[in-house]
XYZ file of C-alpha atoms in Angstrom:
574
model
C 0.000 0.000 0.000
C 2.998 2.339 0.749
C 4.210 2.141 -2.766
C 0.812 3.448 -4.375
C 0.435 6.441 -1.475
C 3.467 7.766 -2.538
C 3.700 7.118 -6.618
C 0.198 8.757 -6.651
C -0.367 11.177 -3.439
C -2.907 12.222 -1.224
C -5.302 12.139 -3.837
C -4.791 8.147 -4.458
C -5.151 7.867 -1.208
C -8.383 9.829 -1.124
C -9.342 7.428 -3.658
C -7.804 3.914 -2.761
C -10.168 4.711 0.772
C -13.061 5.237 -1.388
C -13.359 1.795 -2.859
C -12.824 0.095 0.955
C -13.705 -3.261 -0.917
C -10.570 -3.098 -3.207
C -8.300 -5.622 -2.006
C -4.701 -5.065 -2.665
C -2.754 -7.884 -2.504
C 0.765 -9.524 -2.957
C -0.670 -11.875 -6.186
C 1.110 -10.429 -9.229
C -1.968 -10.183 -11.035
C -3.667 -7.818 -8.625
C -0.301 -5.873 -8.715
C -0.109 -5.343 -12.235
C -4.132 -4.321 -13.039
C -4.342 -1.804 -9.906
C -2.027 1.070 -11.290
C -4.378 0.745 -14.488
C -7.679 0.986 -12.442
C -6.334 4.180 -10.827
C -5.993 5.741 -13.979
C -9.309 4.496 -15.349
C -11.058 5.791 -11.911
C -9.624 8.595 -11.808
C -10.478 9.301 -15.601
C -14.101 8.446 -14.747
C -13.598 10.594 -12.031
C -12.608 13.801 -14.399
C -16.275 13.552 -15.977
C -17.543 15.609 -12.792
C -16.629 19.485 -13.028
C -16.245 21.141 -9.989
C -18.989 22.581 -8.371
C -19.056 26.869 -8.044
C -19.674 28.525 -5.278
C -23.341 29.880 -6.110
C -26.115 29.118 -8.301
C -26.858 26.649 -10.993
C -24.788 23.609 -11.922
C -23.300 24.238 -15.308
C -23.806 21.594 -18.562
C -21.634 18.522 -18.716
C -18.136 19.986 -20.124
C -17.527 18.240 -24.000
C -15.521 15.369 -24.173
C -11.751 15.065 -24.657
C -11.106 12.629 -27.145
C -13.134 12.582 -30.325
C -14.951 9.563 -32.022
C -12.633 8.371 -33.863
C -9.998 7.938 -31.159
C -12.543 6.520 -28.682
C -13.902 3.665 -31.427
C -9.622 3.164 -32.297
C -9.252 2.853 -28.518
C -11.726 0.565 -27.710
C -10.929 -1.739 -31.018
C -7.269 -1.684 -29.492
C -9.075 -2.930 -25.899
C -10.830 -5.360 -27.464
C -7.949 -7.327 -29.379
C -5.998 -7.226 -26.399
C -8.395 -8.997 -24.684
C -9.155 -11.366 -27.298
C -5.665 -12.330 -27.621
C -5.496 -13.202 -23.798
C -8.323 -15.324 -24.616
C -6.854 -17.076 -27.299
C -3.633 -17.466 -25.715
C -5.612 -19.413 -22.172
C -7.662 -21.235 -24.346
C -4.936 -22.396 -26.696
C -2.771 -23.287 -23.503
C -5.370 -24.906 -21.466
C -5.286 -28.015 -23.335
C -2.160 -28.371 -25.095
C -0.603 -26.379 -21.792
C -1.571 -29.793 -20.108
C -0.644 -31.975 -22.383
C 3.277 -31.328 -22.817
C 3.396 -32.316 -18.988
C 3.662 -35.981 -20.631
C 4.070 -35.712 -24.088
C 6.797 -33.095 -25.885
C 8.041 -32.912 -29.397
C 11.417 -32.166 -30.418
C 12.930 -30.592 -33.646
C 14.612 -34.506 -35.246
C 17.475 -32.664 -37.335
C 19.079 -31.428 -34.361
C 18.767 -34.676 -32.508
C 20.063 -36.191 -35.985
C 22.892 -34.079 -35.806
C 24.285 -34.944 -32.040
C 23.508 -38.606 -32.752
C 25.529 -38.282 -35.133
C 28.285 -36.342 -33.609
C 28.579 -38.901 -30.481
C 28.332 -41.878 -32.708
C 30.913 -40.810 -35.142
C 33.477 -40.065 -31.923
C 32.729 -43.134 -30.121
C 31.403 -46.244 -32.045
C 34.094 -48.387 -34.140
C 33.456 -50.171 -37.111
C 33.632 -53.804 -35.692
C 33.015 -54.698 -31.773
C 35.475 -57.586 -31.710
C 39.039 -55.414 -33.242
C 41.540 -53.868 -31.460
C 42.618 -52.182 -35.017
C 41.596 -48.561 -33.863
C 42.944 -46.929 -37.417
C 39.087 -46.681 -37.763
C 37.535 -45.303 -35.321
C 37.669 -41.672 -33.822
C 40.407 -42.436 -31.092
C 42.968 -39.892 -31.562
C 45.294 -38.210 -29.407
C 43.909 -34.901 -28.527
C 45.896 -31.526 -27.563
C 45.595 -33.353 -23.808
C 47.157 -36.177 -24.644
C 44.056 -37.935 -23.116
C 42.604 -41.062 -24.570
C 38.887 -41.317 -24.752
C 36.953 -42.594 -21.899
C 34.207 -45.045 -23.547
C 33.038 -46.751 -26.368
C 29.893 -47.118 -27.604
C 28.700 -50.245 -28.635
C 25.509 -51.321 -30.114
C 24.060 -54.610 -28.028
C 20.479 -54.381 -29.791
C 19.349 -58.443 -30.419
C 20.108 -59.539 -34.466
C 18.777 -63.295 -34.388
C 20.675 -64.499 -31.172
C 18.990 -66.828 -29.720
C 21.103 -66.887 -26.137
C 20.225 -64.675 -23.293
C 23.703 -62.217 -23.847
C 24.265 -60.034 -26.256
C 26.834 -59.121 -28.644
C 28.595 -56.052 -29.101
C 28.636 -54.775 -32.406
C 30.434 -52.126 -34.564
C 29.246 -49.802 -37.016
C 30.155 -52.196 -40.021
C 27.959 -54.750 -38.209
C 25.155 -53.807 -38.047
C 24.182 -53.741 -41.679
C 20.111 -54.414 -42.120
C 16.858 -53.133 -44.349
C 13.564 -52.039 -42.721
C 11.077 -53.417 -44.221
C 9.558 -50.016 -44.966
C 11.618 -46.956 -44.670
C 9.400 -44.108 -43.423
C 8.994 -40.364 -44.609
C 11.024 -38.757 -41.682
C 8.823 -36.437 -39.583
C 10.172 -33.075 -38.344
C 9.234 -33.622 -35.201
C 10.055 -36.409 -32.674
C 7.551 -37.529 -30.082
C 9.003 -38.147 -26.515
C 7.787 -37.981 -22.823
C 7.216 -34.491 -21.474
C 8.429 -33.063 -18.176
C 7.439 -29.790 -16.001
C 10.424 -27.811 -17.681
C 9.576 -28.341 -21.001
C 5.769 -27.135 -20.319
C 6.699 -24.056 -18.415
C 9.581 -23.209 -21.147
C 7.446 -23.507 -24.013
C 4.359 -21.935 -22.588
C 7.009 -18.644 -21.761
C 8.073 -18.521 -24.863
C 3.708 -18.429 -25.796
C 3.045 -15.723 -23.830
C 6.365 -13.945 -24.299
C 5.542 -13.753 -27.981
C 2.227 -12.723 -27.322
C 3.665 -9.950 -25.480
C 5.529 -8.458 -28.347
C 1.722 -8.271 -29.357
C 0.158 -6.732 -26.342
C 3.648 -4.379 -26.514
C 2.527 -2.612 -29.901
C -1.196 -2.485 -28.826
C -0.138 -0.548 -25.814
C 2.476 1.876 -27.855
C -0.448 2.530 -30.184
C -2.870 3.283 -27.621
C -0.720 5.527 -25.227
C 0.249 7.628 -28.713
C -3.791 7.601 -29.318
C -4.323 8.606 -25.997
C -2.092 11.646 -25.407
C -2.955 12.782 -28.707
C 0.076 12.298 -30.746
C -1.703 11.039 -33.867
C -4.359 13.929 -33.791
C -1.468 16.785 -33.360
C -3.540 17.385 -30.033
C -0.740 16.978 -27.203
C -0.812 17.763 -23.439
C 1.647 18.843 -20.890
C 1.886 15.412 -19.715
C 2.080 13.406 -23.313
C 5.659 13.251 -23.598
C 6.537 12.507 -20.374
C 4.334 9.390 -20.851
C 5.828 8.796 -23.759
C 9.330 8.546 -22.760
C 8.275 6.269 -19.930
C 6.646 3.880 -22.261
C 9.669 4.296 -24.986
C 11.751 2.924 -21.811
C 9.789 0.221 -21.259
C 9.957 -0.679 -24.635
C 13.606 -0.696 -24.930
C 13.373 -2.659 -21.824
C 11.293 -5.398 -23.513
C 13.336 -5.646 -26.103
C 16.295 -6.592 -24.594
C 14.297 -8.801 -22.388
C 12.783 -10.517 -25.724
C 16.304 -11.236 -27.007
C 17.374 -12.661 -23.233
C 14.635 -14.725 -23.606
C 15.038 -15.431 -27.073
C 18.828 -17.167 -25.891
C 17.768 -18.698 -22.970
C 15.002 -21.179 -24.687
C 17.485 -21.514 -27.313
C 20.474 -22.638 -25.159
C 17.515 -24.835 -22.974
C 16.191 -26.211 -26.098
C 19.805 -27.120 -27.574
C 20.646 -29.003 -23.750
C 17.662 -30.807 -24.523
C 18.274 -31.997 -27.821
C 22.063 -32.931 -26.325
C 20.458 -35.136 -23.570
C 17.591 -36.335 -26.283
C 20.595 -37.700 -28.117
C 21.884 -39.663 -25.677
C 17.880 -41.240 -24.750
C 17.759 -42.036 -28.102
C 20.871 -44.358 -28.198
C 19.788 -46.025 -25.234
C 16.139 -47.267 -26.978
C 18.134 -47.759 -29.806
C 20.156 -50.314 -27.577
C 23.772 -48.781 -27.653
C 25.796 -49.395 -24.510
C 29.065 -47.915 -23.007
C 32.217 -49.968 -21.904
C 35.599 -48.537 -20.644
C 37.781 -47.410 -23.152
C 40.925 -48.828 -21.525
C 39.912 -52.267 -19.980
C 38.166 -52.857 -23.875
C 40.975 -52.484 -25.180
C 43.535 -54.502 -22.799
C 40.354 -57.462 -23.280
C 40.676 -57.479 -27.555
C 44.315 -57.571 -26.935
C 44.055 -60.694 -24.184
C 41.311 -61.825 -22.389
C 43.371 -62.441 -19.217
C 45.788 -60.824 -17.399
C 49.295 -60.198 -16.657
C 49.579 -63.616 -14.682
C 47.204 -65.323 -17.669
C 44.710 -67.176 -15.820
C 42.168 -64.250 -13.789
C 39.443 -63.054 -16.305
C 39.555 -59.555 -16.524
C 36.649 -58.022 -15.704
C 34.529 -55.901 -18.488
C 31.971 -53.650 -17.823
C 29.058 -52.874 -20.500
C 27.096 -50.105 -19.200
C 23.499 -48.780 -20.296
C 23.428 -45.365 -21.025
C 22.131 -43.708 -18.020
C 18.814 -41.232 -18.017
C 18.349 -38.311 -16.066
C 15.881 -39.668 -13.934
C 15.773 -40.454 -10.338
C 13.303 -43.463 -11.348
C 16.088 -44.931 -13.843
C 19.538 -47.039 -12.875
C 21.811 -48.339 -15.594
C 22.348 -51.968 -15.089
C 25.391 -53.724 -16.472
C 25.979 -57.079 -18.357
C 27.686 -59.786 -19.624
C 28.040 -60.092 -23.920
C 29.412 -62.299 -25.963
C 31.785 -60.886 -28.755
C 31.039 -63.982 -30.656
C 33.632 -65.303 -33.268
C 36.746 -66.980 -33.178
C 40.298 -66.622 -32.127
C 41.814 -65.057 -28.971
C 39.417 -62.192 -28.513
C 36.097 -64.139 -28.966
C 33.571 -65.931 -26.202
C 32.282 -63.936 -22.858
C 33.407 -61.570 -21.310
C 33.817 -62.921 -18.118
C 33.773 -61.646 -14.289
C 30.869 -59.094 -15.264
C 27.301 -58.964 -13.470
C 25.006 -56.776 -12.852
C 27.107 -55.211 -9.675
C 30.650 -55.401 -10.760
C 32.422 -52.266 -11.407
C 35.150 -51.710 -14.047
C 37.599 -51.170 -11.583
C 38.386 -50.261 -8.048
C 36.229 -50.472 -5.404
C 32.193 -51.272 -5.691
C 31.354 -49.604 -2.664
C 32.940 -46.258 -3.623
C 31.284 -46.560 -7.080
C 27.822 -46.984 -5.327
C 28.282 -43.660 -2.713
C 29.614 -41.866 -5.758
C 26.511 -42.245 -8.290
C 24.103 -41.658 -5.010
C 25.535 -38.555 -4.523
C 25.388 -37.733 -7.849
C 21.524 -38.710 -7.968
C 21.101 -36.805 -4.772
C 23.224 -33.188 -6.647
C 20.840 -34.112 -9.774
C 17.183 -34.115 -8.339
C 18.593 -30.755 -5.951
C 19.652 -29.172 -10.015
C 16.458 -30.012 -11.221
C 13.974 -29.031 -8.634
C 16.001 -25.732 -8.824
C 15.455 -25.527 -12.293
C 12.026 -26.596 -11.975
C 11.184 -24.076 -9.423
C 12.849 -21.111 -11.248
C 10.687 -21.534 -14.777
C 8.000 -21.892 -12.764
C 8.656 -18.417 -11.255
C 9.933 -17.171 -14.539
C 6.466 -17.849 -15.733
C 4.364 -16.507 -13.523
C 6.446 -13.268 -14.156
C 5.958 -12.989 -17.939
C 2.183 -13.617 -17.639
C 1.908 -10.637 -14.923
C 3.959 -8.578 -17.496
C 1.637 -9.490 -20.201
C -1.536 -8.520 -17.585
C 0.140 -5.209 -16.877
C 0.094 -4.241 -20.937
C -3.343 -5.562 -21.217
C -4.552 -3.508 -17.734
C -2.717 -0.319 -20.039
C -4.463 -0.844 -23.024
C -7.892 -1.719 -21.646
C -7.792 1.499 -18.959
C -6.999 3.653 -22.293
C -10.004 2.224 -23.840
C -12.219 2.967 -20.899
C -10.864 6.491 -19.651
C -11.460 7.820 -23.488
C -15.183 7.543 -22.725
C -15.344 9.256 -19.580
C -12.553 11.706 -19.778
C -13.607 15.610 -19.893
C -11.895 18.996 -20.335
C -12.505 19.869 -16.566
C -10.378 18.720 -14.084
C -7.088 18.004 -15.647
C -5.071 17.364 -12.634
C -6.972 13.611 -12.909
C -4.733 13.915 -16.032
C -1.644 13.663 -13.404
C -2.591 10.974 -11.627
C -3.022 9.023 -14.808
C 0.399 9.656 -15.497
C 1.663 8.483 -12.279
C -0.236 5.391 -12.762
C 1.169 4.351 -16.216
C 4.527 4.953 -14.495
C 4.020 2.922 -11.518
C 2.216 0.051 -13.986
C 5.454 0.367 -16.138
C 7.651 0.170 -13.466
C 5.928 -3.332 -11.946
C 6.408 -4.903 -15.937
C 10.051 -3.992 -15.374
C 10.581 -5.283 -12.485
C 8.185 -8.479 -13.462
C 10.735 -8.633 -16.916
C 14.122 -8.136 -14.532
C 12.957 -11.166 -11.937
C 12.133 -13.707 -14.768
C 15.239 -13.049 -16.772
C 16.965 -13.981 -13.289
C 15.278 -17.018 -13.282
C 15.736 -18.203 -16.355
C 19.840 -17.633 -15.561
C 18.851 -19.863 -13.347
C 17.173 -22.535 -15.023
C 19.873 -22.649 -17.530
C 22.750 -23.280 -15.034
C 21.022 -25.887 -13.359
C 19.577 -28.024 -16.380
C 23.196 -27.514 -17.889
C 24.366 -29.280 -14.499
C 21.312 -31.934 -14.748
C 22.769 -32.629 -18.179
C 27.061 -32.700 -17.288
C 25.961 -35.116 -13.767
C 24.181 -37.415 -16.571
C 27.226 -37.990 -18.582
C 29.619 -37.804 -15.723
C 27.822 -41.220 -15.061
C 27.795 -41.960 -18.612
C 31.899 -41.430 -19.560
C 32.014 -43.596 -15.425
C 33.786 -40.584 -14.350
C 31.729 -40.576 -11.442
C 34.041 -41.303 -8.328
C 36.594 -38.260 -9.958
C 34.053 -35.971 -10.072
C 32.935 -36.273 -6.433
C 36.266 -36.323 -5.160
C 37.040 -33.189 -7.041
C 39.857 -35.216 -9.237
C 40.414 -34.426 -13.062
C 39.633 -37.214 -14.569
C 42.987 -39.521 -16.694
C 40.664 -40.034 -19.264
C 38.908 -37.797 -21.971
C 34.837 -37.921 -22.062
C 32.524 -38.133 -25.000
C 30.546 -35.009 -23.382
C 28.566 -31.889 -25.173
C 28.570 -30.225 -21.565
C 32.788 -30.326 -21.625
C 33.056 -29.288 -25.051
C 34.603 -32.537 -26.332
C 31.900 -33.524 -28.550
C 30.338 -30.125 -30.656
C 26.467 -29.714 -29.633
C 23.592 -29.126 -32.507
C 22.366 -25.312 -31.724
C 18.337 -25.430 -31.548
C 17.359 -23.578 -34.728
C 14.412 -21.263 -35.525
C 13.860 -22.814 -38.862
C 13.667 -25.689 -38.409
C 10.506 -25.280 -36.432
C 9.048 -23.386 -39.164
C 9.906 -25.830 -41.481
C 8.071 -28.120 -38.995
C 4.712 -25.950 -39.172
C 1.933 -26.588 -41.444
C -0.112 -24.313 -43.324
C -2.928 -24.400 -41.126
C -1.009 -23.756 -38.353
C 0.629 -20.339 -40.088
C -2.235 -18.152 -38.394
C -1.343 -19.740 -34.603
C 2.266 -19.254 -35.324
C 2.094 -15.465 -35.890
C 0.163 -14.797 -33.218
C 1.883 -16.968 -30.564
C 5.298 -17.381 -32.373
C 7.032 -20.652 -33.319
C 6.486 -22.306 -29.908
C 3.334 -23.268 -30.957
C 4.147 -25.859 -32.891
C 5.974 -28.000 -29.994
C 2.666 -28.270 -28.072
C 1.356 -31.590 -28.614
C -2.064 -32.673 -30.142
C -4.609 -35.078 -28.594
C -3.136 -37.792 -31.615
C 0.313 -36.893 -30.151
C -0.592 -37.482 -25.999
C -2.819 -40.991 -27.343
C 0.179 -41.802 -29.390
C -1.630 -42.016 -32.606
C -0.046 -39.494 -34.705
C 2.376 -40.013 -37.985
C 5.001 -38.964 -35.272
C 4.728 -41.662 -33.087
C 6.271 -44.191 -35.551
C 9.673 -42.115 -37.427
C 13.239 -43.010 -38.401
C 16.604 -40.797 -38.112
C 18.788 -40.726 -40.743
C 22.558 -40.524 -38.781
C 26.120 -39.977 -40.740
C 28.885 -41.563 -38.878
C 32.288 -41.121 -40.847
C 31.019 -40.730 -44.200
C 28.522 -43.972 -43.639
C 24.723 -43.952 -43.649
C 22.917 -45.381 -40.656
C 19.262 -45.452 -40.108
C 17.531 -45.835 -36.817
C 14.188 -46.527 -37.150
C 11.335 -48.271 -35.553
C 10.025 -50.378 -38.477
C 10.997 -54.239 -37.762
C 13.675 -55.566 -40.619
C 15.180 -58.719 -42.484
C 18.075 -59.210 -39.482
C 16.655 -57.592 -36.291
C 15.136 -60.105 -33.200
C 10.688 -60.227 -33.298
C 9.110 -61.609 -30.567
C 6.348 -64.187 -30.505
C 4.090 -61.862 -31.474
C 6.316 -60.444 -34.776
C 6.900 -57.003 -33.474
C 10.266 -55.820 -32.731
C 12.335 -56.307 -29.122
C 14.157 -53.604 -29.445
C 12.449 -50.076 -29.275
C 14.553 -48.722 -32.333
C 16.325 -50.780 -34.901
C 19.849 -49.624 -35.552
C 20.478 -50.162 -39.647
C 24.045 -49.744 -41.288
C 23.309 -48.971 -45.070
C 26.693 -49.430 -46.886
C 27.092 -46.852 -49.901
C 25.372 -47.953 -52.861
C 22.569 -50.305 -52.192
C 18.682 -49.466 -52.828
C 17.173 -47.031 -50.142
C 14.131 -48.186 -50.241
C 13.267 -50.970 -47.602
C 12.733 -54.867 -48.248
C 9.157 -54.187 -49.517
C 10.437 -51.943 -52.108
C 8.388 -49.034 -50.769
C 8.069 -45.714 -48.353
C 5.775 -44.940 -45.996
């Protein structure tokens, strides 16, 4: 209450007291509309000429603002409002529905697939010839950590599975699919508060240019009609506008470096449906180059990993395979189960990756939490324009050329309603610092566990090995791209996406949530060193079916050597 008495004076105060039913809360909501219903009130309020001191009453005084301005003023009310509408109706449903279903640009998930597979997967999983393969000495004289191997089921009919290389893995889907733009995957509370921001933070560019137009209609700046007070209000909105601005373009980076973190640990999801598994780098290789060790008769132990997700619900188990083949580097590899490390000591391994769990649920309630406030701020920024533009359209009806000072306490209110969508802009462009830096450590935690760095990393100990990593800049991340969600967005759609922006085409349908959509079944097209490899979910002529004839793996991984027939097995494309 403090902050009103003195932005507007005694006279606010005069009439704050007489509406003793006004309740002025902390809700940002209520904080952003009452500066606005000052300056409606108190243009309502300038309709009654002041009484003289003897005889008659004189005539109503003639109204301020002619017809034209109040009918533009009123039609600039009115969208305002309708676009609010549109924007809670749109986000309602769909709002609701990216809780548990989100979609995901595919090229950029392509892209980092492609990127990890081409550093980390060989060409055969039973060679210790590494002339082929992305191992290189780097400028830290580091080998790399893991190596990914694909473990997806190809006709065995034993319980272990085989490790495979690139050149392995060489299959035809039975149909190869018209690849959609968009992949379907589970949703999550940060990926519904992100995209609905980046809604109603387009829609404010909107509400932005209704209000400019209506404060220049207002103070009479088309009409050549200006008051003492029309520049000053002016400038204060001009501020605010700059303001925006740079808060747009904040915003603008901040889904774009969320959205790129999410395609980087979408790439990694995707390899683990697709069956791919990690092993140590080091003990792989001492294992193709002799099964046993020093004294030749202990089985050295190796480790195949899953690759972990980032959720508390999820623990990568480990396994025995069988590199198949003959010769000195074929049959099981022995001393492996589902508890035993790669090296050193299992009970250090297990306190490591729980307090890694326990860092990675803190990061993402903290990120959770901070969208979530970061949200609630741009919608009360967006309420603050619309309480502008709608008190504009109200006070041109009821202002009159008596008792200008009202004219002042106007003023004062569009300042003070300004000033609260500042302050609302400032505290979710905090937030959203802060939702960055914790999904970005969400993200590094997951492949800490991934590259099993984990016992170096709680100890605080730089690691002997190098990672395959986006979040340590040894593997080169896929930037989330504007176009290609406009390249995503359909021609019916074109209307929505002007309105509220490009975002709109990552909320899901009722097809997508039921799983019914042309999304739901896809394939990725992935480049690893020059080599075409297709991923897909269509069953094909050397992938494992179950009784029933569908597939056991959740993706098929296909190696396509150069030259043969794209289409699939049933010479067509779906």
């Amino acid at each position: 209450m403090a902050i009103y008495k003195i932005a507007v004076g005694q006279r606010a105060e005069r009439m704050i007291s007489k509406y003793p039913n006004l309740h002025i809360g902390m809700n940002g909501a209520v904080m952003a509309v009452l500066p606005a219903f000052i300056m409606a009130v108190s243009a309502q309020n300038s309709q009654i000429p002041k009484q003289p001191q003897s005889g008659s009453p004189p005539p109503p005084a003639p109204s301020y603002f002619s017809s034209k301005v109040k009918f533009t003023e009123t039609l600039l009310s009115a969208v305002s409002a309708v676009l609010i509408a549109l924007t809670y109706a749109t986000l309602i449903g769909a709002g609701a529905r990216i809780a548990s279903t989100s979609k995901i640009p595919r090229l950029m998930i392509e892209k980092n697939i492609s990127a990890l597979l081409t550093a980390a997967w060989p060409d055969t999983g039973n060679s210790i010839d590494y002339s082929k393969t992305m191992e290189q000495e780097r400028d830290d004289g580091k080998p790399d950590a893991i190596r990914l191997m694909y473990v997806g089921r190809m006709g065995e009919t034993t319980g272990k599975r085989r490790p495979r290389g690139l050149r392995e893995c060489e299959a035809m889907p039975n149909q190869l699919l018209e690849r959609s733009p968009l992949w379907l995957t589970s949703g999550s509370k940060l990926t519904m508060a992100i995209v609905q921001l980046a809604v109603w933070e387009w829609l404010t560019i909107w509400l932005v240019l209704l209000m400019l137009a209506s404060v220049l209609l207002y103070n009479g700046f088309f009409a050549a009609d200006l008051a003492a007070d029309s520049f000053p209000r002016l400038t204060v909105s001009l501020i605010y506008t700059v303001a925006f601005v740079i808060h747009a373009l904040y915003v603008w980076r901040s889904c774009r470096g969320f959205f790129t973190m999410v395609g980087q640990g979408a790439a990694w999801s995707m390899l683990n449906n697709a069956g791919f598994a990690t092993v140590d780098m080091g003990l792989l290789k001492k294992w193709l180059e002799g099964p046993r060790d020093a004294a030749g008769s202990i089985p050295l132990p190796l480790e195949f990993r899953e690759i972990d997700k980032a959720s508390a619900e999820f623990i990568p188990s480990t396994f025995p395979v069988d590199f198949g083949g003959g010769g000195q580097n074929s049959g099981v590899a022995a001393g492996t189960s589902p508890l035993s490390p790669p090296a050193g000591n299992l009970k250090e391994i297990k306190q490591s990756l729980a307090t890694i769990r326990k860092i990675r649920e803190t990061s993402r309630e903290s990120a959770e939490k901070a969208v979530e406030t970061a949200l609630e701020r741009t919608i009360a920024n967006a309420m603050t324009l619309v309480g502008i533009t709608i008190s504009s359209g109200f006070a041109v009806w009821t202002s009159r050329l008596t008792n200008t000072d009202s004219m002042t306490l106007g003023s004062l209110a569009l300042l003070a309603s300004l000033s609260f969508g500042v302050a609302s802009m400032f505290t979710s462009a905090v937030q959203l610092g802060v939702l960055n830096n914790s999904y970005r450590m969400v993200l590094m935690l997951k492949e800490v566990i991934i590259n099993m760095h984990e016992v170096e990393h709680i100890k605080k100990r730089s690691p002997i090995t190098r990672p395959i990593s986006f979040t340590q800049g040894t593997i080169n991340p896929q930037p989330a791209r504007l176009r290609d969600l406009i390249r995503a967005t359909p021609l019916r759609n074109l209307m929505h996406i002007l309105l509220l922006g490009p975002a709109y085409i990552l909320l899901p349908t009722k097809e997508d949530q039921a799983r019914q959509s042309s999304n739901t079944q896809f394939q990725l097209d992935i480049i690893v060193r020059g080599e075409s490899v297709v991923l897909t979910t269509r069953p094909t002529d050397k992938h494992s079916k179950d009784e029933k004839g569908e597939n056991v793996e959740s993706l098929n991984v296909c190696y396509r050597p150069k030259g043969e027939d794209s289409l699939g097995v049933d010479g067509n494309v779906v």
